[in-house]
mmCIF file of C-alpha atoms and ligand atoms in Angstrom:
data_model
loop_
_atom_site.group_PDB
_atom_site.id
_atom_site.type_symbol
_atom_site.label_atom_id
_atom_site.label_comp_id
_atom_site.label_asym_id
_atom_site.label_seq_id
_atom_site.Cartn_x
_atom_site.Cartn_y
_atom_site.Cartn_z
ATOM 1 C CA UNK S 1 -4.154 -8.023 -20.272
ATOM 2 C CA UNK S 2 -0.014 -8.274 -19.502
ATOM 3 C CA UNK S 3 1.205 -8.079 -15.740
ATOM 4 C CA UNK S 4 5.225 -8.384 -14.450
ATOM 5 C CA UNK S 5 5.097 -10.603 -11.544
ATOM 6 C CA UNK S 6 7.629 -11.146 -8.817
ATOM 7 C CA UNK S 7 6.779 -15.059 -7.446
ATOM 8 C CA UNK S 8 9.090 -15.101 -4.818
ATOM 9 C CA UNK S 9 12.405 -13.193 -2.700
ATOM 10 C CA UNK S 10 15.284 -13.225 -5.318
ATOM 11 C CA UNK S 11 13.235 -15.025 -8.081
ATOM 12 C CA UNK S 12 12.650 -12.418 -11.655
ATOM 13 C CA UNK S 13 10.102 -10.839 -12.942
ATOM 14 C CA UNK S 14 8.471 -12.713 -15.254
ATOM 15 C CA UNK S 15 5.688 -11.513 -18.498
ATOM 16 C CA UNK S 16 2.340 -13.475 -18.057
ATOM 17 C CA UNK S 17 -0.827 -13.356 -19.266
ATOM 18 C CA UNK S 18 -3.990 -12.223 -17.165
ATOM 19 C CA UNK S 19 -7.086 -12.144 -16.964
ATOM 20 C CA UNK S 20 -8.404 -8.155 -16.092
ATOM 21 C CA UNK S 21 -10.470 -7.526 -13.288
ATOM 22 C CA UNK S 22 -13.361 -6.503 -12.338
ATOM 23 C CA UNK S 23 -13.610 -3.918 -10.070
ATOM 24 C CA UNK S 24 -15.769 -4.177 -6.508
ATOM 25 C CA UNK S 25 -16.816 -2.165 -3.899
ATOM 26 C CA UNK S 26 -15.198 1.515 -4.230
ATOM 27 C CA UNK S 27 -12.955 0.341 -6.106
ATOM 28 C CA UNK S 28 -11.879 1.331 -9.963
ATOM 29 C CA UNK S 29 -9.852 -0.420 -12.837
ATOM 30 C CA UNK S 30 -7.023 1.448 -13.645
ATOM 31 C CA UNK S 31 -5.760 1.207 -17.072
ATOM 32 C CA UNK S 32 -1.594 1.682 -16.664
ATOM 33 C CA UNK S 33 -0.123 4.054 -18.960
ATOM 34 C CA UNK S 34 3.518 4.793 -16.794
ATOM 35 C CA UNK S 35 4.625 3.143 -13.807
ATOM 36 C CA UNK S 36 7.781 4.578 -12.684
ATOM 37 C CA UNK S 37 10.736 1.502 -11.275
ATOM 38 C CA UNK S 38 11.989 2.717 -8.239
ATOM 39 C CA UNK S 39 14.889 1.644 -5.444
ATOM 40 C CA UNK S 40 11.974 0.072 -3.879
ATOM 41 C CA UNK S 41 11.150 -2.357 -6.584
ATOM 42 C CA UNK S 42 14.675 -3.830 -5.853
ATOM 43 C CA UNK S 43 14.186 -4.137 -2.387
ATOM 44 C CA UNK S 44 11.318 -5.942 -3.178
ATOM 45 C CA UNK S 45 12.564 -8.275 -5.681
ATOM 46 C CA UNK S 46 15.620 -8.975 -3.423
ATOM 47 C CA UNK S 47 13.883 -9.622 -0.541
ATOM 48 C CA UNK S 48 14.486 -6.769 2.048
ATOM 49 C CA UNK S 49 10.424 -6.245 2.834
ATOM 50 C CA UNK S 50 9.453 -8.749 5.575
ATOM 51 C CA UNK S 51 5.996 -7.211 4.913
ATOM 52 C CA UNK S 52 6.058 -7.683 1.665
ATOM 53 C CA UNK S 53 3.082 -11.115 -0.523
ATOM 54 C CA UNK S 54 4.721 -12.896 -2.906
ATOM 55 C CA UNK S 55 3.440 -13.789 -6.081
ATOM 56 C CA UNK S 56 3.826 -9.385 -6.590
ATOM 57 C CA UNK S 57 3.054 -7.546 -9.236
ATOM 58 C CA UNK S 58 5.722 -4.332 -7.939
ATOM 59 C CA UNK S 59 5.512 -0.476 -9.080
ATOM 60 C CA UNK S 60 4.002 2.315 -7.048
ATOM 61 C CA UNK S 61 4.650 5.449 -9.030
ATOM 62 C CA UNK S 62 1.529 4.781 -11.564
ATOM 63 C CA UNK S 63 -0.018 7.321 -13.778
ATOM 64 C CA UNK S 64 -3.770 5.948 -15.308
ATOM 65 C CA UNK S 65 -6.569 6.535 -16.880
ATOM 66 C CA UNK S 66 -9.709 4.864 -15.186
ATOM 67 C CA UNK S 67 -11.488 2.309 -17.397
ATOM 68 C CA UNK S 68 -14.631 1.153 -14.940
ATOM 69 C CA UNK S 69 -16.036 2.561 -11.562
ATOM 70 C CA UNK S 70 -17.016 0.054 -8.937
ATOM 71 C CA UNK S 71 -20.088 0.249 -6.646
ATOM 72 C CA UNK S 72 -20.737 3.010 -4.858
ATOM 73 C CA UNK S 73 -17.854 5.819 -6.608
ATOM 74 C CA UNK S 74 -19.138 8.591 -7.154
ATOM 75 C CA UNK S 75 -16.579 10.806 -7.712
ATOM 76 C CA UNK S 76 -14.645 8.819 -9.926
ATOM 77 C CA UNK S 77 -15.535 9.158 -13.319
ATOM 78 C CA UNK S 78 -14.618 6.520 -16.451
ATOM 79 C CA UNK S 79 -11.817 8.554 -18.148
ATOM 80 C CA UNK S 80 -10.079 10.663 -15.128
ATOM 81 C CA UNK S 81 -6.533 10.833 -15.494
ATOM 82 C CA UNK S 82 -5.464 9.362 -11.836
ATOM 83 C CA UNK S 83 -2.327 8.588 -10.143
ATOM 84 C CA UNK S 84 -1.684 6.197 -7.172
ATOM 85 C CA UNK S 85 1.151 6.021 -4.784
ATOM 86 C CA UNK S 86 2.823 3.717 -2.413
ATOM 87 C CA UNK S 87 0.388 4.344 -0.213
ATOM 88 C CA UNK S 88 -2.980 1.617 -1.783
ATOM 89 C CA UNK S 89 -4.692 2.150 1.539
ATOM 90 C CA UNK S 90 -5.359 2.801 5.261
ATOM 91 C CA UNK S 91 -7.767 2.163 8.149
ATOM 92 C CA UNK S 92 -9.053 5.632 7.692
ATOM 93 C CA UNK S 93 -9.789 5.576 11.360
ATOM 94 C CA UNK S 94 -6.775 5.413 13.705
ATOM 95 C CA UNK S 95 -5.215 8.887 15.095
ATOM 96 C CA UNK S 96 -2.726 8.727 12.014
ATOM 97 C CA UNK S 97 -5.784 8.945 8.932
ATOM 98 C CA UNK S 98 -8.120 11.476 10.674
ATOM 99 C CA UNK S 99 -4.629 13.501 11.163
ATOM 100 C CA UNK S 100 -4.773 13.203 7.502
ATOM 101 C CA UNK S 101 -0.803 11.448 7.960
ATOM 102 C CA UNK S 102 -1.769 8.342 6.212
ATOM 103 C CA UNK S 103 0.860 6.791 5.806
ATOM 104 C CA UNK S 104 1.972 6.026 9.335
ATOM 105 C CA UNK S 105 -1.282 3.848 10.037
ATOM 106 C CA UNK S 106 -0.405 0.579 11.002
ATOM 107 C CA UNK S 107 -3.145 -0.749 8.732
ATOM 108 C CA UNK S 108 -1.409 0.440 5.611
ATOM 109 C CA UNK S 109 -1.256 -0.930 2.550
ATOM 110 C CA UNK S 110 1.545 -0.542 0.229
ATOM 111 C CA UNK S 111 0.998 -0.201 -3.374
ATOM 112 C CA UNK S 112 2.832 -3.024 -5.574
ATOM 113 C CA UNK S 113 4.270 -4.768 -2.364
ATOM 114 C CA UNK S 114 0.998 -5.482 -0.658
ATOM 115 C CA UNK S 115 -1.163 -5.021 -3.105
ATOM 116 C CA UNK S 116 -0.091 -5.814 -6.919
ATOM 117 C CA UNK S 117 1.073 -2.838 -8.148
ATOM 118 C CA UNK S 118 1.681 -0.911 -11.380
ATOM 119 C CA UNK S 119 3.838 -3.471 -13.568
ATOM 120 C CA UNK S 120 0.198 -4.549 -15.210
ATOM 121 C CA UNK S 121 -1.549 -3.171 -18.413
ATOM 122 C CA UNK S 122 -5.016 -2.988 -15.487
ATOM 123 C CA UNK S 123 -4.774 -2.835 -12.181
ATOM 124 C CA UNK S 124 -7.649 -2.148 -9.555
ATOM 125 C CA UNK S 125 -6.783 0.322 -6.931
ATOM 126 C CA UNK S 126 -9.394 1.657 -3.931
ATOM 127 C CA UNK S 127 -10.617 4.985 -4.937
ATOM 128 C CA UNK S 128 -10.600 7.063 -1.993
ATOM 129 C CA UNK S 129 -6.880 6.969 -3.001
ATOM 130 C CA UNK S 130 -5.946 7.741 -5.844
ATOM 131 C CA UNK S 131 -5.059 11.303 -6.672
ATOM 132 C CA UNK S 132 -5.994 13.396 -9.693
ATOM 133 C CA UNK S 133 -3.508 14.024 -12.526
ATOM 134 C CA UNK S 134 -3.490 17.727 -13.635
ATOM 135 C CA UNK S 135 -3.987 18.207 -17.319
ATOM 136 C CA UNK S 136 0.120 19.638 -17.910
ATOM 137 C CA UNK S 137 1.444 16.634 -16.683
ATOM 138 C CA UNK S 138 2.056 13.690 -19.201
ATOM 139 C CA UNK S 139 1.383 10.408 -18.061
ATOM 140 C CA UNK S 140 5.382 9.611 -18.438
ATOM 141 C CA UNK S 141 6.415 13.002 -16.563
ATOM 142 C CA UNK S 142 3.257 12.571 -14.075
ATOM 143 C CA UNK S 143 4.764 8.696 -13.121
ATOM 144 C CA UNK S 144 8.327 9.656 -10.774
ATOM 145 C CA UNK S 145 6.214 12.089 -8.622
ATOM 146 C CA UNK S 146 4.355 9.098 -7.292
ATOM 147 C CA UNK S 147 6.963 8.262 -5.072
ATOM 148 C CA UNK S 148 9.948 10.306 -5.386
ATOM 149 C CA UNK S 149 9.017 13.235 -6.246
ATOM 150 C CA UNK S 150 6.192 12.512 -2.796
ATOM 151 C CA UNK S 151 9.152 11.440 -1.094
ATOM 152 C CA UNK S 152 11.298 14.571 -1.559
ATOM 153 C CA UNK S 153 8.666 17.176 -1.384
ATOM 154 C CA UNK S 154 6.895 15.441 1.998
ATOM 155 C CA UNK S 155 10.801 15.148 3.730
ATOM 156 C CA UNK S 156 11.373 18.562 3.153
ATOM 157 C CA UNK S 157 7.775 19.737 4.514
ATOM 158 C CA UNK S 158 7.988 17.264 7.263
ATOM 159 C CA UNK S 159 11.820 19.381 7.751
ATOM 160 C CA UNK S 160 10.033 22.847 7.928
ATOM 161 C CA UNK S 161 11.952 23.878 4.329
ATOM 162 C CA UNK S 162 11.215 27.841 3.996
ATOM 163 C CA UNK S 163 12.206 29.749 0.885
ATOM 164 C CA UNK S 164 15.856 31.222 0.691
ATOM 165 C CA UNK S 165 17.074 27.865 2.789
ATOM 166 C CA UNK S 166 19.900 25.961 1.746
ATOM 167 C CA UNK S 167 19.404 22.455 1.349
ATOM 168 C CA UNK S 168 22.223 19.873 0.578
ATOM 169 C CA UNK S 169 20.814 16.494 -1.575
ATOM 170 C CA UNK S 170 23.053 13.485 -1.478
ATOM 171 C CA UNK S 171 22.710 11.216 -4.833
ATOM 172 C CA UNK S 172 21.721 12.719 -7.877
ATOM 173 C CA UNK S 173 19.348 9.222 -8.618
ATOM 174 C CA UNK S 174 15.278 9.317 -9.068
ATOM 175 C CA UNK S 175 14.749 10.764 -5.316
ATOM 176 C CA UNK S 176 18.151 13.253 -5.783
ATOM 177 C CA UNK S 177 17.395 15.066 -9.241
ATOM 178 C CA UNK S 178 13.511 15.159 -8.330
ATOM 179 C CA UNK S 179 15.058 16.684 -5.111
ATOM 180 C CA UNK S 180 17.452 19.586 -6.407
ATOM 181 C CA UNK S 181 13.774 20.245 -9.072
ATOM 182 C CA UNK S 182 11.574 20.540 -5.933
ATOM 183 C CA UNK S 183 13.691 22.765 -3.734
ATOM 184 C CA UNK S 184 14.391 25.410 -7.017
ATOM 185 C CA UNK S 185 10.694 25.639 -7.223
ATOM 186 C CA UNK S 186 10.154 26.361 -4.154
ATOM 187 C CA UNK S 187 12.861 29.063 -3.884
ATOM 188 C CA UNK S 188 15.240 27.112 -2.003
ATOM 189 C CA UNK S 189 18.780 26.600 -2.830
ATOM 190 C CA UNK S 190 20.387 23.663 -3.774
ATOM 191 C CA UNK S 191 23.937 21.455 -3.510
ATOM 192 C CA UNK S 192 24.720 18.318 -4.584
ATOM 193 C CA UNK S 193 26.970 16.145 -2.685
ATOM 194 C CA UNK S 194 28.145 12.477 -5.507
ATOM 195 C CA UNK S 195 30.777 10.349 -5.096
ATOM 196 C CA UNK S 196 29.973 10.820 -9.148
ATOM 197 C CA UNK S 197 31.907 13.780 -10.431
ATOM 198 C CA UNK S 198 30.284 12.882 -13.789
ATOM 199 C CA UNK S 199 27.169 14.100 -12.601
ATOM 200 C CA UNK S 200 28.773 17.544 -11.384
ATOM 201 C CA UNK S 201 27.114 19.414 -15.456
ATOM 202 C CA UNK S 202 23.499 17.416 -14.557
ATOM 203 C CA UNK S 203 23.915 18.500 -11.175
ATOM 204 C CA UNK S 204 24.251 22.337 -12.352
ATOM 205 C CA UNK S 205 21.972 21.752 -15.374
ATOM 206 C CA UNK S 206 19.110 21.357 -13.062
ATOM 207 C CA UNK S 207 20.177 24.017 -10.674
ATOM 208 C CA UNK S 208 22.406 23.411 -7.979
ATOM 209 C CA UNK S 209 24.858 26.393 -7.284
ATOM 210 C CA UNK S 210 27.626 24.433 -5.722
ATOM 211 C CA UNK S 211 29.059 20.242 -6.626
ATOM 212 C CA UNK S 212 30.169 18.751 -3.615
ATOM 213 C CA UNK S 213 32.762 14.871 -4.935
ATOM 214 C CA UNK S 214 31.825 12.538 -2.074
ATOM 215 C CA UNK S 215 35.356 11.265 -3.314
ATOM 216 C CA UNK S 216 37.596 14.251 -3.210
ATOM 217 C CA UNK S 217 36.413 16.454 -0.652
ATOM 218 C CA UNK S 218 35.430 16.318 3.070
ATOM 219 C CA UNK S 219 31.606 16.583 2.536
ATOM 220 C CA UNK S 220 31.423 18.852 6.739
ATOM 221 C CA UNK S 221 34.023 20.731 5.784
ATOM 222 C CA UNK S 222 33.027 21.783 2.123
ATOM 223 C CA UNK S 223 29.119 22.701 3.582
ATOM 224 C CA UNK S 224 30.418 24.183 6.348
ATOM 225 C CA UNK S 225 32.478 27.030 4.159
ATOM 226 C CA UNK S 226 28.547 27.006 1.795
ATOM 227 C CA UNK S 227 27.504 30.118 4.235
ATOM 228 C CA UNK S 228 27.978 28.706 7.272
ATOM 229 C CA UNK S 229 26.271 25.072 6.417
ATOM 230 C CA UNK S 230 23.141 23.800 5.080
ATOM 231 C CA UNK S 231 20.054 24.677 6.885
ATOM 232 C CA UNK S 232 18.713 20.926 5.248
ATOM 233 C CA UNK S 233 20.079 17.564 4.485
ATOM 234 C CA UNK S 234 18.012 15.827 2.570
ATOM 235 C CA UNK S 235 19.950 12.322 2.731
ATOM 236 C CA UNK S 236 18.314 10.262 -1.060
ATOM 237 C CA UNK S 237 21.483 7.722 -1.852
ATOM 238 C CA UNK S 238 20.732 3.876 0.086
ATOM 239 C CA UNK S 239 24.580 4.664 2.024
ATOM 240 C CA UNK S 240 25.152 5.214 5.267
ATOM 241 C CA UNK S 241 28.910 7.302 4.882
ATOM 242 C CA UNK S 242 28.073 9.312 3.187
ATOM 243 C CA UNK S 243 25.271 10.761 5.479
ATOM 244 C CA UNK S 244 27.607 10.041 8.357
ATOM 245 C CA UNK S 245 30.190 13.131 6.743
ATOM 246 C CA UNK S 246 27.750 15.175 5.608
ATOM 247 C CA UNK S 247 26.290 15.764 9.006
ATOM 248 C CA UNK S 248 28.605 17.702 10.120
ATOM 249 C CA UNK S 249 27.799 20.228 7.676
ATOM 250 C CA UNK S 250 24.651 21.005 8.632
ATOM 251 C CA UNK S 251 24.372 25.219 10.024
ATOM 252 C CA UNK S 252 22.746 24.897 12.967
ATOM 253 C CA UNK S 253 19.416 24.449 14.383
ATOM 254 C CA UNK S 254 19.770 21.965 11.024
ATOM 255 C CA UNK S 255 18.115 18.741 9.788
ATOM 256 C CA UNK S 256 18.773 15.872 8.133
ATOM 257 C CA UNK S 257 16.672 14.402 6.864
ATOM 258 C CA UNK S 258 17.129 9.791 5.445
ATOM 259 C CA UNK S 259 15.353 9.380 2.516
ATOM 260 C CA UNK S 260 17.020 6.593 0.937
ATOM 261 C CA UNK S 261 17.540 3.595 3.318
ATOM 262 C CA UNK S 262 21.035 2.199 3.522
ATOM 263 C CA UNK S 263 21.331 -1.897 5.458
ATOM 264 C CA UNK S 264 23.609 0.447 7.822
ATOM 265 C CA UNK S 265 22.874 2.255 10.682
ATOM 266 C CA UNK S 266 23.359 6.350 10.891
ATOM 267 C CA UNK S 267 25.954 6.939 13.916
ATOM 268 C CA UNK S 268 25.959 10.582 14.156
ATOM 269 C CA UNK S 269 28.560 12.248 17.376
ATOM 270 C CA UNK S 270 26.329 13.857 20.021
ATOM 271 C CA UNK S 271 27.972 15.964 20.206
ATOM 272 C CA UNK S 272 27.249 17.831 17.093
ATOM 273 C CA UNK S 273 23.683 17.349 17.252
ATOM 274 C CA UNK S 274 23.766 19.259 21.033
ATOM 275 C CA UNK S 275 25.859 21.616 20.270
ATOM 276 C CA UNK S 276 23.810 22.863 16.929
ATOM 277 C CA UNK S 277 20.915 21.910 18.083
ATOM 278 C CA UNK S 278 20.698 19.217 14.977
ATOM 279 C CA UNK S 279 17.944 16.924 13.932
ATOM 280 C CA UNK S 280 18.479 13.403 12.232
ATOM 281 C CA UNK S 281 15.083 12.358 11.041
ATOM 282 C CA UNK S 282 13.411 9.797 8.608
ATOM 283 C CA UNK S 283 10.377 10.505 6.329
ATOM 284 C CA UNK S 284 8.633 8.108 4.133
ATOM 285 C CA UNK S 285 6.747 8.667 1.021
ATOM 286 C CA UNK S 286 3.705 10.669 2.195
ATOM 287 C CA UNK S 287 0.317 10.972 2.636
ATOM 288 C CA UNK S 288 -2.966 12.092 0.234
ATOM 289 C CA UNK S 289 -2.430 15.663 0.769
ATOM 290 C CA UNK S 290 0.907 15.798 0.216
ATOM 291 C CA UNK S 291 0.592 14.379 -2.632
ATOM 292 C CA UNK S 292 -1.923 16.169 -4.064
ATOM 293 C CA UNK S 293 -0.186 19.196 -2.834
ATOM 294 C CA UNK S 294 3.558 17.510 -4.743
ATOM 295 C CA UNK S 295 0.705 17.420 -8.198
ATOM 296 C CA UNK S 296 0.098 21.025 -7.820
ATOM 297 C CA UNK S 297 2.814 22.511 -7.287
ATOM 298 C CA UNK S 298 5.008 19.756 -10.731
ATOM 299 C CA UNK S 299 2.309 20.871 -12.502
ATOM 300 C CA UNK S 300 1.855 24.859 -11.613
ATOM 301 C CA UNK S 301 6.412 25.315 -11.524
ATOM 302 C CA UNK S 302 6.945 22.814 -14.613
ATOM 303 C CA UNK S 303 9.363 20.346 -13.165
ATOM 304 C CA UNK S 304 10.196 17.444 -14.772
ATOM 305 C CA UNK S 305 11.266 14.532 -14.428
ATOM 306 C CA UNK S 306 14.359 13.275 -16.442
ATOM 307 C CA UNK S 307 13.007 10.449 -17.796
ATOM 308 C CA UNK S 308 14.324 7.329 -19.142
ATOM 309 C CA UNK S 309 10.771 4.864 -21.124
ATOM 310 C CA UNK S 310 11.237 1.389 -21.118
ATOM 311 C CA UNK S 311 8.176 -0.694 -22.565
ATOM 312 C CA UNK S 312 6.883 -3.009 -19.657
ATOM 313 C CA UNK S 313 8.628 -6.190 -21.139
ATOM 314 C CA UNK S 314 12.133 -3.947 -20.405
ATOM 315 C CA UNK S 315 10.808 -4.752 -16.047
ATOM 316 C CA UNK S 316 13.399 -7.427 -15.207
ATOM 317 C CA UNK S 317 16.483 -5.106 -17.077
ATOM 318 C CA UNK S 318 15.073 -1.960 -16.032
ATOM 319 C CA UNK S 319 15.435 -3.430 -12.067
ATOM 320 C CA UNK S 320 19.523 -5.333 -13.648
ATOM 321 C CA UNK S 321 20.187 -1.398 -14.427
ATOM 322 C CA UNK S 322 19.306 0.124 -11.587
ATOM 323 C CA UNK S 323 21.097 -3.115 -9.290
ATOM 324 C CA UNK S 324 23.955 -2.129 -11.120
ATOM 325 C CA UNK S 325 23.815 1.922 -10.571
ATOM 326 C CA UNK S 326 23.176 2.301 -15.174
ATOM 327 C CA UNK S 327 20.449 4.899 -15.023
ATOM 328 C CA UNK S 328 20.349 8.456 -14.857
ATOM 329 C CA UNK S 329 17.042 9.964 -13.747
ATOM 330 C CA UNK S 330 13.889 7.968 -13.684
ATOM 331 C CA UNK S 331 13.259 4.545 -15.941
ATOM 332 C CA UNK S 332 9.341 4.502 -16.890
ATOM 333 C CA UNK S 333 7.748 1.815 -18.268
ATOM 334 C CA UNK S 334 5.208 2.222 -20.826
ATOM 335 C CA UNK S 335 1.960 -0.158 -20.950
ATOM 336 C CA UNK S 336 2.062 0.178 -24.959
HETATM 337 ZN ZN1 LIG C 401 9.791 4.421 -4.666
HETATM 338 ZN ZN1 LIG C 402 -5.115 4.427 9.929
#
C-alpha cells in the first residue's frame, strides 16, 4: 500500500510503499477513501508540535470503510463506513474521559501526529474512537467534518451558541467556511471578516449577511454597527492581529473563541473584558460525542463543505499550496 510520510521536522512529504498492517485486539483496519488536508498537517511538517512522533503519516480528517476487524470488536463490521478525527485514543478512565471530554485527556493520542494518520491507503485505528458515517455523507464531503467541522461545532457549543445569535467568523479558509455553514444551519446570523476583498462573494454565497474587509475597515467599529456587536466571534485564521482588532466588537456578554493558533500572544484590553463581561476562550477539536453530533447535523441539514479533491500522490503539493495561502475551502486527498 501507499503511504505519505514525514520523516522529520521540515522534511518533505514522501510517498512510501508499506505493508498493509494487521489489526490487533480492539483495532480496525480502515480502507481510507478520503483524508482532508488541515493546517495542523502543515504545522506538523514545520515541526510546530513538540509532542509529534516522526516518522509519521499525517492526516486527521479521515473517511473510509472498515476492511478488517481485530479481536474483541463487537459493534463494528467489515464494510461499515466510518470516520476518525484527531482524537485517536485517550486513557478512558480519567475525569475528562468519564465526562465525555476526551480531547482534554492528558494521555490523548493524536491521529496523524503521535499515531499514523490518514495520508495512506490503509490505517489502523482503535474501534472505540471511530464514528459511524451517516449514509447521506459521501467520503470526500465527510472528511473535512472530522476536524474543520468538528472544531467549529464544538467551539460554538462550548461558547454557548443559541439560535438567532450573531456570529462573526474571522477567516474564510477550511474552518471559516465550515463555521459559516454550521452557524447558518443552527439558525444563527453570520458576518465574515477577511483580509481578502475577493472573499466577499464566497462569504455571501455561504450565507453571511455582512462582510467586513479587515484591510479597509475597523473590525470592532464595523461589528458594533451590527446591532450592538457579535455575540460570538469564531477566530479561525491563525493571526493574532485580526483577533485583537475584532475583540472590542463583541456584544456585551459576548465570547471570542480562538480556534486557529497564531504564533503571537493575543492581547485584549482588561476594560473591554470587564466592563462588557466579555470572554476570551480557546477550543480544541472535540469529543466523540461532538463528532457524532457534527456528522448528524451535517447529514440532516445538508451541509456541504467546499472541497477540492486531489490524489494522495499530490500530498506534498497540497501542503505547499496551503503554505502559500492558495487554497479555497478544503483540499481532500483521495486514495484511488
Ligand atoms: Zn485539523
Ligand atoms: Zn483520559
